[in-house]
PDB file of C-alpha atoms and ligand atoms in Angstrom:
ATOM      1  CA  UNK A1241       0.021   0.126  -0.008  1.00  0.00           C
ATOM      2  CA  UNK A1242       1.421   3.349  -0.729  1.00  0.00           C
ATOM      3  CA  UNK A1243       1.696   6.544   1.689  1.00  0.00           C
ATOM      4  CA  UNK A1244      -1.169   8.005  -0.488  1.00  0.00           C
ATOM      5  CA  UNK A1245      -3.370   5.139  -0.015  1.00  0.00           C
ATOM      6  CA  UNK A1246      -2.607   5.183   3.821  1.00  0.00           C
ATOM      7  CA  UNK A1247      -3.696   8.805   4.179  1.00  0.00           C
ATOM      8  CA  UNK A1248      -7.534   7.460   2.902  1.00  0.00           C
ATOM      9  CA  UNK A1249      -9.580   7.303   6.169  1.00  0.00           C
ATOM     10  CA  UNK A1250     -12.656   5.622   5.252  1.00  0.00           C
ATOM     11  CA  UNK A1251     -14.782   6.783   8.158  1.00  0.00           C
ATOM     12  CA  UNK A1252     -13.984  10.345   7.315  1.00  0.00           C
ATOM     13  CA  UNK A1253     -15.378  10.021   3.828  1.00  0.00           C
ATOM     14  CA  UNK A1254     -19.320  11.082   2.939  1.00  0.00           C
ATOM     15  CA  UNK A1255     -21.312   8.408   1.753  1.00  0.00           C
ATOM     16  CA  UNK A1256     -20.926   9.119  -1.885  1.00  0.00           C
ATOM     17  CA  UNK A1257     -17.062   9.453  -1.426  1.00  0.00           C
ATOM     18  CA  UNK A1258     -17.079   6.256   0.661  1.00  0.00           C
ATOM     19  CA  UNK A1259     -18.891   4.319  -2.251  1.00  0.00           C
ATOM     20  CA  UNK A1260     -16.854   5.646  -4.822  1.00  0.00           C
ATOM     21  CA  UNK A1261     -13.522   4.511  -2.746  1.00  0.00           C
ATOM     22  CA  UNK A1262     -15.228   1.339  -2.448  1.00  0.00           C
ATOM     23  CA  UNK A1263     -15.350   0.902  -6.339  1.00  0.00           C
ATOM     24  CA  UNK A1264     -11.894   1.679  -6.285  1.00  0.00           C
ATOM     25  CA  UNK A1265     -10.867  -1.026  -3.416  1.00  0.00           C
ATOM     26  CA  UNK A1266     -13.066  -3.587  -5.021  1.00  0.00           C
ATOM     27  CA  UNK A1267     -11.331  -2.866  -8.089  1.00  0.00           C
ATOM     28  CA  UNK A1268      -7.952  -3.200  -6.589  1.00  0.00           C
ATOM     29  CA  UNK A1269      -9.066  -6.553  -4.803  1.00  0.00           C
ATOM     30  CA  UNK A1270      -8.973  -4.809  -1.364  1.00  0.00           C
ATOM     31  CA  UNK A1271     -10.935  -7.178   0.763  1.00  0.00           C
ATOM     32  CA  UNK A1272     -10.349  -5.519   4.243  1.00  0.00           C
ATOM     33  CA  UNK A1273     -10.778  -2.216   2.925  1.00  0.00           C
ATOM     34  CA  UNK A1274     -14.100  -3.386   1.477  1.00  0.00           C
ATOM     35  CA  UNK A1275     -15.270  -5.211   4.818  1.00  0.00           C
ATOM     36  CA  UNK A1276     -14.727  -1.993   6.846  1.00  0.00           C
ATOM     37  CA  UNK A1277     -16.510   0.302   4.262  1.00  0.00           C
ATOM     38  CA  UNK A1278     -19.536  -2.242   4.293  1.00  0.00           C
ATOM     39  CA  UNK A1279     -19.606  -1.887   8.103  1.00  0.00           C
ATOM     40  CA  UNK A1280     -19.272   1.774   8.012  1.00  0.00           C
ATOM     41  CA  UNK A1281     -22.490   2.286   5.751  1.00  0.00           C
ATOM     42  CA  UNK A1282     -24.361  -0.136   7.774  1.00  0.00           C
ATOM     43  CA  UNK A1283     -23.551   1.911  10.892  1.00  0.00           C
ATOM     44  CA  UNK A1284     -24.575   4.995   9.331  1.00  0.00           C
ATOM     45  CA  UNK A1285     -27.909   3.316   8.623  1.00  0.00           C
ATOM     46  CA  UNK A1286     -27.844   1.972   5.115  1.00  0.00           C
ATOM     47  CA  UNK A1287     -29.978  -1.215   4.492  1.00  0.00           C
ATOM     48  CA  UNK A1288     -28.234  -4.022   3.902  1.00  0.00           C
ATOM     49  CA  UNK A1289     -29.731  -4.486   0.626  1.00  0.00           C
ATOM     50  CA  UNK A1290     -28.700  -1.224  -0.421  1.00  0.00           C
ATOM     51  CA  UNK A1291     -24.963  -1.726   0.529  1.00  0.00           C
ATOM     52  CA  UNK A1292     -25.170  -4.885  -1.599  1.00  0.00           C
ATOM     53  CA  UNK A1293     -26.688  -3.223  -4.746  1.00  0.00           C
ATOM     54  CA  UNK A1294     -25.137   0.182  -4.647  1.00  0.00           C
ATOM     55  CA  UNK A1295     -21.870  -0.337  -3.456  1.00  0.00           C
ATOM     56  CA  UNK A1296     -20.795  -4.137  -4.286  1.00  0.00           C
ATOM     57  CA  UNK A1297     -22.837  -5.161  -7.225  1.00  0.00           C
ATOM     58  CA  UNK A1298     -22.168  -1.362  -8.590  1.00  0.00           C
ATOM     59  CA  UNK A1299     -18.343  -1.916  -8.004  1.00  0.00           C
ATOM     60  CA  UNK A1300     -18.324  -5.214  -9.550  1.00  0.00           C
ATOM     61  CA  UNK A1301     -19.830  -3.979 -12.664  1.00  0.00           C
ATOM     62  CA  UNK A1302     -16.698  -1.842 -13.378  1.00  0.00           C
ATOM     63  CA  UNK A1303     -14.499  -4.539 -13.032  1.00  0.00           C
ATOM     64  CA  UNK A1304     -16.964  -7.017 -15.242  1.00  0.00           C
ATOM     65  CA  UNK A1305     -16.565  -4.088 -17.799  1.00  0.00           C
ATOM     66  CA  UNK A1306     -12.871  -3.744 -17.881  1.00  0.00           C
ATOM     67  CA  UNK A1307     -12.580  -7.680 -17.529  1.00  0.00           C
ATOM     68  CA  UNK A1308     -14.594  -7.535 -21.118  1.00  0.00           C
ATOM     69  CA  UNK A1309     -12.587  -4.931 -22.404  1.00  0.00           C
ATOM     70  CA  UNK A1310      -9.136  -6.677 -21.877  1.00  0.00           C
ATOM     71  CA  UNK A1311      -7.915  -3.926 -19.027  1.00  0.00           C
ATOM     72  CA  UNK A1312      -8.278  -6.437 -16.102  1.00  0.00           C
ATOM     73  CA  UNK A1313      -7.228 -10.155 -16.116  1.00  0.00           C
ATOM     74  CA  UNK A1314      -8.433 -13.185 -14.228  1.00  0.00           C
ATOM     75  CA  UNK A1315      -5.865 -12.799 -11.393  1.00  0.00           C
ATOM     76  CA  UNK A1316      -7.128  -9.174 -10.725  1.00  0.00           C
ATOM     77  CA  UNK A1317     -11.049 -10.118 -11.143  1.00  0.00           C
ATOM     78  CA  UNK A1318     -10.391 -12.941  -8.793  1.00  0.00           C
ATOM     79  CA  UNK A1319      -9.253 -10.697  -6.114  1.00  0.00           C
ATOM     80  CA  UNK A1320     -11.965  -8.529  -6.641  1.00  0.00           C
ATOM     81  CA  UNK A1321     -14.307 -11.437  -6.475  1.00  0.00           C
ATOM     82  CA  UNK A1322     -12.842 -12.218  -3.078  1.00  0.00           C
ATOM     83  CA  UNK A1323     -13.042  -8.591  -1.708  1.00  0.00           C
ATOM     84  CA  UNK A1324     -17.065  -8.754  -2.779  1.00  0.00           C
ATOM     85  CA  UNK A1325     -17.434 -12.034  -1.141  1.00  0.00           C
ATOM     86  CA  UNK A1326     -15.728 -10.505   2.180  1.00  0.00           C
ATOM     87  CA  UNK A1327     -18.342  -7.993   2.034  1.00  0.00           C
ATOM     88  CA  UNK A1328     -20.973 -10.190   1.356  1.00  0.00           C
ATOM     89  CA  UNK A1329     -20.254 -12.362   4.236  1.00  0.00           C
ATOM     90  CA  UNK A1330     -21.006  -9.334   6.317  1.00  0.00           C
ATOM     91  CA  UNK A1331     -24.519  -8.720   4.817  1.00  0.00           C
ATOM     92  CA  UNK A1332     -25.416 -12.473   4.746  1.00  0.00           C
ATOM     93  CA  UNK A1333     -26.801 -12.791   8.075  1.00  0.00           C
ATOM     94  CA  UNK A1334     -28.398  -9.272   8.077  1.00  0.00           C
ATOM     95  CA  UNK A1335     -30.167 -10.195   5.057  1.00  0.00           C
ATOM     96  CA  UNK A1336     -31.415 -13.477   6.512  1.00  0.00           C
ATOM     97  CA  UNK A1337     -32.482 -11.819   9.448  1.00  0.00           C
ATOM     98  CA  UNK A1338     -36.144 -10.835   8.311  1.00  0.00           C
ATOM     99  CA  UNK A1339     -37.690 -13.643  10.491  1.00  0.00           C
ATOM    100  CA  UNK A1340     -40.080 -14.502   7.641  1.00  0.00           C
ATOM    101  CA  UNK A1341     -41.898 -17.461   7.667  1.00  0.00           C
ATOM    102  CA  UNK A1342     -40.517 -20.643   5.687  1.00  0.00           C
ATOM    103  CA  UNK A1343     -41.563 -19.966   2.177  1.00  0.00           C
ATOM    104  CA  UNK A1344     -40.294 -22.993   0.481  1.00  0.00           C
ATOM    105  CA  UNK A1345     -36.948 -24.720  -0.542  1.00  0.00           C
ATOM    106  CA  UNK A1346     -34.807 -24.288  -3.241  1.00  0.00           C
ATOM    107  CA  UNK A1347     -31.771 -26.131  -4.642  1.00  0.00           C
ATOM    108  CA  UNK A1348     -29.513 -24.009  -6.476  1.00  0.00           C
ATOM    109  CA  UNK A1349     -26.259 -24.316  -8.100  1.00  0.00           C
ATOM    110  CA  UNK A1350     -23.967 -23.082 -10.906  1.00  0.00           C
ATOM    111  CA  UNK A1351     -24.164 -25.545 -14.034  1.00  0.00           C
ATOM    112  CA  UNK A1352     -21.267 -27.837 -15.037  1.00  0.00           C
ATOM    113  CA  UNK A1353     -18.227 -26.219 -16.655  1.00  0.00           C
ATOM    114  CA  UNK A1354     -18.725 -22.858 -14.945  1.00  0.00           C
ATOM    115  CA  UNK A1355     -17.145 -21.743 -11.893  1.00  0.00           C
ATOM    116  CA  UNK A1356     -18.760 -17.967 -11.452  1.00  0.00           C
ATOM    117  CA  UNK A1357     -20.611 -17.885  -8.205  1.00  0.00           C
ATOM    118  CA  UNK A1358     -21.243 -14.741  -7.050  1.00  0.00           C
ATOM    119  CA  UNK A1359     -24.405 -13.976  -8.702  1.00  0.00           C
ATOM    120  CA  UNK A1360     -25.612 -17.426  -7.521  1.00  0.00           C
ATOM    121  CA  UNK A1361     -24.533 -16.494  -3.888  1.00  0.00           C
ATOM    122  CA  UNK A1362     -26.139 -13.451  -4.144  1.00  0.00           C
ATOM    123  CA  UNK A1363     -29.388 -15.164  -4.963  1.00  0.00           C
ATOM    124  CA  UNK A1364     -28.929 -17.657  -2.286  1.00  0.00           C
ATOM    125  CA  UNK A1365     -28.511 -14.832   0.219  1.00  0.00           C
ATOM    126  CA  UNK A1366     -31.521 -12.868  -1.089  1.00  0.00           C
ATOM    127  CA  UNK A1367     -33.996 -16.251  -1.094  1.00  0.00           C
ATOM    128  CA  UNK A1368     -32.714 -16.877   2.693  1.00  0.00           C
ATOM    129  CA  UNK A1369     -33.442 -13.476   3.705  1.00  0.00           C
ATOM    130  CA  UNK A1370     -36.814 -13.787   2.222  1.00  0.00           C
ATOM    131  CA  UNK A1371     -37.454 -16.910   4.214  1.00  0.00           C
ATOM    132  CA  UNK A1372     -36.388 -19.715   1.582  1.00  0.00           C
ATOM    133  CA  UNK A1373     -34.540 -22.742   2.667  1.00  0.00           C
ATOM    134  CA  UNK A1374     -31.567 -22.767   0.288  1.00  0.00           C
ATOM    135  CA  UNK A1375     -29.381 -25.825  -0.428  1.00  0.00           C
ATOM    136  CA  UNK A1376     -26.537 -24.553  -2.378  1.00  0.00           C
ATOM    137  CA  UNK A1377     -24.535 -27.105  -4.609  1.00  0.00           C
ATOM    138  CA  UNK A1378     -21.770 -24.667  -5.333  1.00  0.00           C
ATOM    139  CA  UNK A1379     -20.236 -24.623  -8.892  1.00  0.00           C
ATOM    140  CA  UNK A1380     -19.764 -27.077 -11.667  1.00  0.00           C
ATOM    141  CA  UNK A1381     -22.854 -28.888 -11.125  1.00  0.00           C
ATOM    142  CA  UNK A1382     -23.710 -31.798 -13.007  1.00  0.00           C
ATOM    143  CA  UNK A1383     -27.283 -32.903 -14.144  1.00  0.00           C
ATOM    144  CA  UNK A1384     -27.327 -35.974 -11.881  1.00  0.00           C
ATOM    145  CA  UNK A1385     -26.284 -33.670  -8.722  1.00  0.00           C
ATOM    146  CA  UNK A1386     -29.160 -31.336  -9.298  1.00  0.00           C
ATOM    147  CA  UNK A1387     -31.771 -34.454  -9.640  1.00  0.00           C
ATOM    148  CA  UNK A1388     -30.073 -36.167  -6.422  1.00  0.00           C
ATOM    149  CA  UNK A1389     -30.644 -33.033  -4.469  1.00  0.00           C
ATOM    150  CA  UNK A1390     -34.158 -32.186  -5.655  1.00  0.00           C
ATOM    151  CA  UNK A1391     -35.127 -35.205  -4.552  1.00  0.00           C
ATOM    152  CA  UNK A1392     -33.231 -35.977  -1.424  1.00  0.00           C
ATOM    153  CA  UNK A1393     -34.410 -32.427  -0.152  1.00  0.00           C
ATOM    154  CA  UNK A1394     -37.885 -32.503  -1.332  1.00  0.00           C
ATOM    155  CA  UNK A1395     -37.219 -29.172  -2.685  1.00  0.00           C
ATOM    156  CA  UNK A1396     -39.829 -26.833  -4.498  1.00  0.00           C
ATOM    157  CA  UNK A1397     -37.720 -24.793  -6.624  1.00  0.00           C
ATOM    158  CA  UNK A1398     -34.396 -25.722  -8.807  1.00  0.00           C
ATOM    159  CA  UNK A1399     -32.408 -22.636  -9.408  1.00  0.00           C
ATOM    160  CA  UNK A1400     -29.572 -22.732 -12.088  1.00  0.00           C
ATOM    161  CA  UNK A1401     -27.082 -20.074 -12.854  1.00  0.00           C
ATOM    162  CA  UNK A1402     -24.722 -19.829 -15.706  1.00  0.00           C
ATOM    163  CA  UNK A1403     -22.433 -17.034 -16.615  1.00  0.00           C
ATOM    164  CA  UNK A1404     -20.851 -18.057 -20.063  1.00  0.00           C
ATOM    165  CA  UNK A1405     -22.702 -18.496 -23.336  1.00  0.00           C
ATOM    166  CA  UNK A1406     -20.565 -21.902 -23.550  1.00  0.00           C
ATOM    167  CA  UNK A1407     -22.277 -23.333 -20.169  1.00  0.00           C
ATOM    168  CA  UNK A1408     -25.751 -21.744 -20.667  1.00  0.00           C
ATOM    169  CA  UNK A1409     -26.940 -24.616 -22.919  1.00  0.00           C
ATOM    170  CA  UNK A1410     -26.262 -27.006 -19.958  1.00  0.00           C
ATOM    171  CA  UNK A1411     -29.331 -25.719 -18.397  1.00  0.00           C
ATOM    172  CA  UNK A1412     -31.469 -27.327 -20.843  1.00  0.00           C
ATOM    173  CA  UNK A1413     -29.550 -30.931 -20.283  1.00  0.00           C
ATOM    174  CA  UNK A1414     -30.769 -30.724 -16.450  1.00  0.00           C
ATOM    175  CA  UNK A1415     -34.402 -29.887 -17.550  1.00  0.00           C
ATOM    176  CA  UNK A1416     -34.137 -32.646 -20.400  1.00  0.00           C
ATOM    177  CA  UNK A1417     -32.924 -35.172 -17.558  1.00  0.00           C
ATOM    178  CA  UNK A1418     -36.052 -34.152 -15.378  1.00  0.00           C
ATOM    179  CA  UNK A1419     -38.217 -34.726 -18.202  1.00  0.00           C
ATOM    180  CA  UNK A1420     -36.903 -38.050 -18.789  1.00  0.00           C
ATOM    181  CA  UNK A1421     -37.256 -39.062 -15.382  1.00  0.00           C
ATOM    182  CA  UNK A1422     -40.953 -37.788 -15.368  1.00  0.00           C
ATOM    183  CA  UNK A1423     -40.193 -35.296 -12.443  1.00  0.00           C
ATOM    184  CA  UNK A1424     -40.017 -31.980 -14.425  1.00  0.00           C
ATOM    185  CA  UNK A1425     -43.426 -30.625 -13.324  1.00  0.00           C
ATOM    186  CA  UNK A1426     -42.765 -31.587 -10.027  1.00  0.00           C
ATOM    187  CA  UNK A1427     -40.415 -28.563  -9.637  1.00  0.00           C
ATOM    188  CA  UNK A1428     -40.545 -24.853 -10.354  1.00  0.00           C
ATOM    189  CA  UNK A1429     -37.580 -24.196 -12.522  1.00  0.00           C
ATOM    190  CA  UNK A1430     -35.770 -20.803 -12.213  1.00  0.00           C
ATOM    191  CA  UNK A1431     -32.487 -19.672 -14.321  1.00  0.00           C
ATOM    192  CA  UNK A1432     -30.277 -16.782 -14.277  1.00  0.00           C
ATOM    193  CA  UNK A1433     -26.893 -15.125 -15.112  1.00  0.00           C
ATOM    194  CA  UNK A1434     -26.055 -12.512 -17.272  1.00  0.00           C
ATOM    195  CA  UNK A1435     -25.759 -13.998 -20.643  1.00  0.00           C
ATOM    196  CA  UNK A1436     -29.314 -15.522 -20.385  1.00  0.00           C
ATOM    197  CA  UNK A1437     -32.518 -13.647 -21.428  1.00  0.00           C
ATOM    198  CA  UNK A1438     -36.287 -14.398 -21.259  1.00  0.00           C
ATOM    199  CA  UNK A1439     -36.338 -16.070 -24.644  1.00  0.00           C
ATOM    200  CA  UNK A1440     -33.923 -18.467 -23.840  1.00  0.00           C
ATOM    201  CA  UNK A1441     -35.434 -19.278 -20.418  1.00  0.00           C
ATOM    202  CA  UNK A1442     -38.511 -20.450 -22.598  1.00  0.00           C
ATOM    203  CA  UNK A1443     -36.778 -22.034 -25.078  1.00  0.00           C
ATOM    204  CA  UNK A1444     -35.084 -24.430 -22.805  1.00  0.00           C
ATOM    205  CA  UNK A1445     -38.135 -25.325 -20.964  1.00  0.00           C
ATOM    206  CA  UNK A1446     -37.746 -23.441 -17.644  1.00  0.00           C
ATOM    207  CA  UNK A1447     -40.617 -21.651 -15.742  1.00  0.00           C
ATOM    208  CA  UNK A1448     -38.712 -18.316 -15.667  1.00  0.00           C
ATOM    209  CA  UNK A1449     -35.839 -16.376 -16.161  1.00  0.00           C
ATOM    210  CA  UNK A1450     -34.760 -13.983 -13.793  1.00  0.00           C
ATOM    211  CA  UNK A1451     -32.538 -11.121 -14.180  1.00  0.00           C
ATOM    212  CA  UNK A1452     -31.295 -10.566 -10.743  1.00  0.00           C
ATOM    213  CA  UNK A1453     -31.784 -11.788  -7.131  1.00  0.00           C
ATOM    214  CA  UNK A1454     -34.528  -9.470  -6.256  1.00  0.00           C
ATOM    215  CA  UNK A1455     -36.531 -10.610  -9.328  1.00  0.00           C
ATOM    216  CA  UNK A1456     -35.591 -14.377  -8.436  1.00  0.00           C
ATOM    217  CA  UNK A1457     -37.019 -13.948  -4.984  1.00  0.00           C
ATOM    218  CA  UNK A1458     -40.411 -12.331  -6.224  1.00  0.00           C
ATOM    219  CA  UNK A1459     -40.679 -15.218  -8.945  1.00  0.00           C
ATOM    220  CA  UNK A1460     -40.179 -17.716  -6.485  1.00  0.00           C
ATOM    221  CA  UNK A1461     -42.825 -16.249  -4.233  1.00  0.00           C
ATOM    222  CA  UNK A1462     -45.018 -15.920  -7.024  1.00  0.00           C
ATOM    223  CA  UNK A1463     -44.745 -19.679  -7.923  1.00  0.00           C
ATOM    224  CA  UNK A1464     -44.723 -20.786  -4.183  1.00  0.00           C
ATOM    225  CA  UNK A1465     -48.040 -19.056  -3.858  1.00  0.00           C
ATOM    226  CA  UNK A1466     -49.435 -20.330  -7.067  1.00  0.00           C
ATOM    227  CA  UNK A1467     -48.435 -23.993  -5.814  1.00  0.00           C
ATOM    228  CA  UNK A1468     -50.458 -23.451  -2.221  1.00  0.00           C
ATOM    229  CA  UNK A1469     -53.411 -22.229  -4.277  1.00  0.00           C
ATOM    230  CA  UNK A1470     -53.364 -25.173  -6.390  1.00  0.00           C
ATOM    231  CA  UNK A1471     -53.047 -27.475  -3.274  1.00  0.00           C
ATOM    232  CA  UNK A1472     -55.967 -25.723  -1.594  1.00  0.00           C
ATOM    233  CA  UNK A1473     -57.839 -25.958  -4.562  1.00  0.00           C
ATOM    234  CA  UNK A1474     -57.347 -29.505  -5.095  1.00  0.00           C
TER     235      UNK A1474
HETATM  236 CO1  B1M B2879     -15.672 -14.559 -15.983  1.00  0.00          CO
HETATM  237  N1  B1M B2879     -16.464 -13.923 -17.397  1.00  0.00           N
HETATM  238  N2  B1M B2879     -14.657 -15.755 -16.782  1.00  0.00           N
HETATM  239  N3  B1M B2879     -14.773 -15.031 -14.180  1.00  0.00           N
HETATM  240  N4  B1M B2879     -16.488 -12.995 -15.258  1.00  0.00           N
HETATM  241  C1  B1M B2879     -17.672 -13.263 -17.690  1.00  0.00           C
HETATM  242  C2  B1M B2879     -19.103 -13.937 -17.288  1.00  0.00           C
HETATM  243  C3  B1M B2879     -17.727 -12.460 -18.851  1.00  0.00           C
HETATM  244  C4  B1M B2879     -18.869 -11.830 -19.311  1.00  0.00           C
HETATM  245  C5  B1M B2879     -16.538 -11.251 -18.846  1.00  0.00           C
HETATM  246  C6  B1M B2879     -16.497 -10.622 -20.162  1.00  0.00           C
HETATM  247  O1  B1M B2879     -15.955 -11.083 -21.247  1.00  0.00           O
HETATM  248  N5  B1M B2879     -17.033  -9.510 -20.105  1.00  0.00           N
HETATM  249  C7  B1M B2879     -16.847 -13.619 -19.668  1.00  0.00           C
HETATM  250  C8  B1M B2879     -17.962 -14.293 -20.508  1.00  0.00           C
HETATM  251  C9  B1M B2879     -18.132 -14.180 -21.953  1.00  0.00           C
HETATM  252  C10 B1M B2879     -19.024 -15.077 -22.542  1.00  0.00           C
HETATM  253  O2  B1M B2879     -19.589 -16.192 -22.211  1.00  0.00           O
HETATM  254  N6  B1M B2879     -20.048 -14.291 -23.553  1.00  0.00           N
HETATM  255  C11 B1M B2879     -16.211 -14.416 -18.834  1.00  0.00           C
HETATM  256  C12 B1M B2879     -15.337 -15.214 -19.105  1.00  0.00           C
HETATM  257  C13 B1M B2879     -14.964 -15.322 -20.555  1.00  0.00           C
HETATM  258  C14 B1M B2879     -14.341 -16.081 -18.368  1.00  0.00           C
HETATM  259  C15 B1M B2879     -13.323 -17.229 -18.566  1.00  0.00           C
HETATM  260  C16 B1M B2879     -13.798 -17.935 -19.611  1.00  0.00           C
HETATM  261  C17 B1M B2879     -11.997 -16.398 -18.640  1.00  0.00           C
HETATM  262  C18 B1M B2879     -10.841 -17.179 -18.781  1.00  0.00           C
HETATM  263  O3  B1M B2879     -10.391 -17.883 -18.461  1.00  0.00           O
HETATM  264  N7  B1M B2879     -10.171 -16.640 -20.040  1.00  0.00           N
HETATM  265  C19 B1M B2879     -13.268 -17.841 -17.165  1.00  0.00           C
HETATM  266  C20 B1M B2879     -14.249 -18.829 -17.100  1.00  0.00           C
HETATM  267  C21 B1M B2879     -14.117 -19.877 -15.982  1.00  0.00           C
HETATM  268  C22 B1M B2879     -15.409 -20.906 -16.119  1.00  0.00           C
HETATM  269  O4  B1M B2879     -16.368 -20.685 -15.355  1.00  0.00           O
HETATM  270  N8  B1M B2879     -15.091 -21.816 -16.281  1.00  0.00           N
HETATM  271  C23 B1M B2879     -13.606 -17.010 -16.165  1.00  0.00           C
HETATM  272  C24 B1M B2879     -13.436 -16.578 -14.870  1.00  0.00           C
HETATM  273  C25 B1M B2879     -13.782 -15.743 -13.759  1.00  0.00           C
HETATM  274  C26 B1M B2879     -12.809 -15.487 -12.504  1.00  0.00           C
HETATM  275  C27 B1M B2879     -12.707 -17.011 -11.789  1.00  0.00           C
HETATM  276  C28 B1M B2879     -12.080 -14.834 -12.655  1.00  0.00           C
HETATM  277  C29 B1M B2879     -14.282 -14.644 -11.872  1.00  0.00           C
HETATM  278  C30 B1M B2879     -15.276 -15.694 -11.089  1.00  0.00           C
HETATM  279  C31 B1M B2879     -15.106 -15.555  -9.476  1.00  0.00           C
HETATM  280  C32 B1M B2879     -16.234 -16.011  -8.831  1.00  0.00           C
HETATM  281  O5  B1M B2879     -17.219 -16.189  -9.257  1.00  0.00           O
HETATM  282  N9  B1M B2879     -16.096 -16.782  -7.845  1.00  0.00           N
HETATM  283  C33 B1M B2879     -15.035 -14.092 -13.085  1.00  0.00           C
HETATM  284  C34 B1M B2879     -15.662 -12.994 -13.100  1.00  0.00           C
HETATM  285  C35 B1M B2879     -15.981 -12.272 -11.446  1.00  0.00           C
HETATM  286  C36 B1M B2879     -16.453 -12.627 -14.170  1.00  0.00           C
HETATM  287  C37 B1M B2879     -17.622 -11.204 -13.837  1.00  0.00           C
HETATM  288  C38 B1M B2879     -16.344  -9.960 -14.188  1.00  0.00           C
HETATM  289  C39 B1M B2879     -18.317 -10.732 -13.028  1.00  0.00           C
HETATM  290  C40 B1M B2879     -19.326 -11.913 -12.779  1.00  0.00           C
HETATM  291  C41 B1M B2879     -19.908 -11.638 -11.421  1.00  0.00           C
HETATM  292  O6  B1M B2879     -19.451 -12.067 -10.591  1.00  0.00           O
HETATM  293  N10 B1M B2879     -21.190 -10.420 -11.686  1.00  0.00           N
HETATM  294  C42 B1M B2879     -18.034 -11.495 -15.493  1.00  0.00           C
HETATM  295  C43 B1M B2879     -18.477 -10.130 -16.355  1.00  0.00           C
HETATM  296  C44 B1M B2879     -19.891  -9.787 -16.057  1.00  0.00           C
HETATM  297  O7  B1M B2879     -20.955 -10.510 -15.795  1.00  0.00           O
HETATM  298  N11 B1M B2879     -20.205  -8.435 -16.355  1.00  0.00           N
HETATM  299  C45 B1M B2879     -17.298 -12.315 -15.998  1.00  0.00           C
HETATM  300  C46 B1M B2879     -21.737 -10.295 -10.437  1.00  0.00           C
HETATM  301  C47 B1M B2879     -22.770 -10.732 -10.152  1.00  0.00           C
HETATM  302  C48 B1M B2879     -23.750 -10.240  -9.128  1.00  0.00           C
HETATM  303  O8  B1M B2879     -23.737 -10.671 -11.363  1.00  0.00           O
HETATM  304  O9  B1M B2879     -23.418 -13.137 -11.770  1.00  0.00           O
HETATM  305  O10 B1M B2879     -24.579 -11.843 -13.225  1.00  0.00           O
HETATM  306  P1  B1M B2879     -24.407 -11.972 -12.040  1.00  0.00           P
HETATM  307  O11 B1M B2879     -25.524 -12.385 -11.216  1.00  0.00           O
HETATM  308  C49 B1M B2879     -26.624 -11.867 -11.399  1.00  0.00           C
HETATM  309  C50 B1M B2879     -27.603 -11.916 -12.216  1.00  0.00           C
HETATM  310  O12 B1M B2879     -27.179 -12.565 -13.519  1.00  0.00           O
HETATM  311  C51 B1M B2879     -28.731 -13.060 -11.418  1.00  0.00           C
HETATM  312  O13 B1M B2879     -28.728 -12.556 -10.259  1.00  0.00           O
HETATM  313  C52 B1M B2879     -27.205 -12.254  -9.967  1.00  0.00           C
HETATM  314  C53 B1M B2879     -27.563 -11.101  -8.518  1.00  0.00           C
HETATM  315  O14 B1M B2879     -28.280 -10.036  -9.365  1.00  0.00           O
HETATM  316  N12 B1M B2879     -28.405 -14.387 -11.634  1.00  0.00           N
HETATM  317  C54 B1M B2879     -29.182 -15.324 -11.017  1.00  0.00           C
HETATM  318  C55 B1M B2879     -27.178 -15.006 -11.665  1.00  0.00           C
HETATM  319  N13 B1M B2879     -27.676 -16.446 -11.344  1.00  0.00           N
HETATM  320  C56 B1M B2879     -28.664 -16.550 -11.105  1.00  0.00           C
HETATM  321  C57 B1M B2879     -29.423 -17.704 -10.767  1.00  0.00           C
HETATM  322  C58 B1M B2879     -30.673 -17.775 -10.529  1.00  0.00           C
HETATM  323  C59 B1M B2879     -31.567 -16.180 -10.699  1.00  0.00           C
HETATM  324  C60 B1M B2879     -30.624 -15.218 -10.817  1.00  0.00           C
HETATM  325  O15 B1M B2879     -31.482 -18.632 -10.174  1.00  0.00           O
HETATM  326  C61 B1M B2879     -32.597 -18.646  -9.714  1.00  0.00           C
END
């Protein structure tokens, strides 16, 4: 760390400056600084969800753009991801603290061949915060692992994440395996990830494409409400 950086005292920055500084620190992969800044914003009364979306996700967008443009490379992006995870770990218990009643159970994982997990982790956190039980299968998840977990966990929802155009078709492999096994209609299938869109979700036979974590929560709630109504009617 340079002398110049030493002079920045995060707690002395106003909110706007602090968020800008967090963008820089995320970019530089400075995990401890990100953790400190998250705590400062929380102390100042920011809602955990606001810290997550405005400071962390906002900062990661800049990292993503420069990665795409060849300005940042994998090692730097890994450090940024690590710093982001440090901030997310502080927010996770707070987002889950809503005390909401159990809404349903979701099995989620990033598909086979894909190791991106930040978005998936965010979805898991937000779902837990909304009262869902989440079984996270991690990254690089094969169709058999999804299917086994759905049955073993008696889940309501399958969530799949893919960040690569080369791995998103694997979602169809999983859904086809469910169809083949005759269990497709036993679960709500939600998919998400930056390269996906609504059309893709429909084409592969998912119930819905979720653009972000907040939409995933709303969509999951809608489907659970429909399921309860059907059960009540039948
Ligand atoms: Co990767 N990477 N990466 N990467 N990486 C992307 C995805 C890329 C778009 C970068 C770019 O070129 N602009 C590009 C993909 C291009 C393409 O396919 N068209 C890319 C590439 C090429 C690669 C490698 C191939 C690079 C290489 O090795 N040459 C390699 C692939 C490795 C592999 O998976 N096999 C690779 C590796 C990596 C790192 C390991 C360095 C790191 C991942 C670290 C980690 O996740 N632990 C990384 C990162 C961090 C990124 C970017 C920069 C950021 C992704 C991220 O975390 N975003 C990404 C660029 C970008 O997306 N702009 C990029 C923040 C996160 C909050 O957003 O994941 O979109 P997102 O999740 C959102 C929504 O999409 C949605 O909700 C989330 C929250 O709102 N959502 C869901 C996501 N999943 C959901 C599931 C649901 C519902 C909603 O289920 C119900």
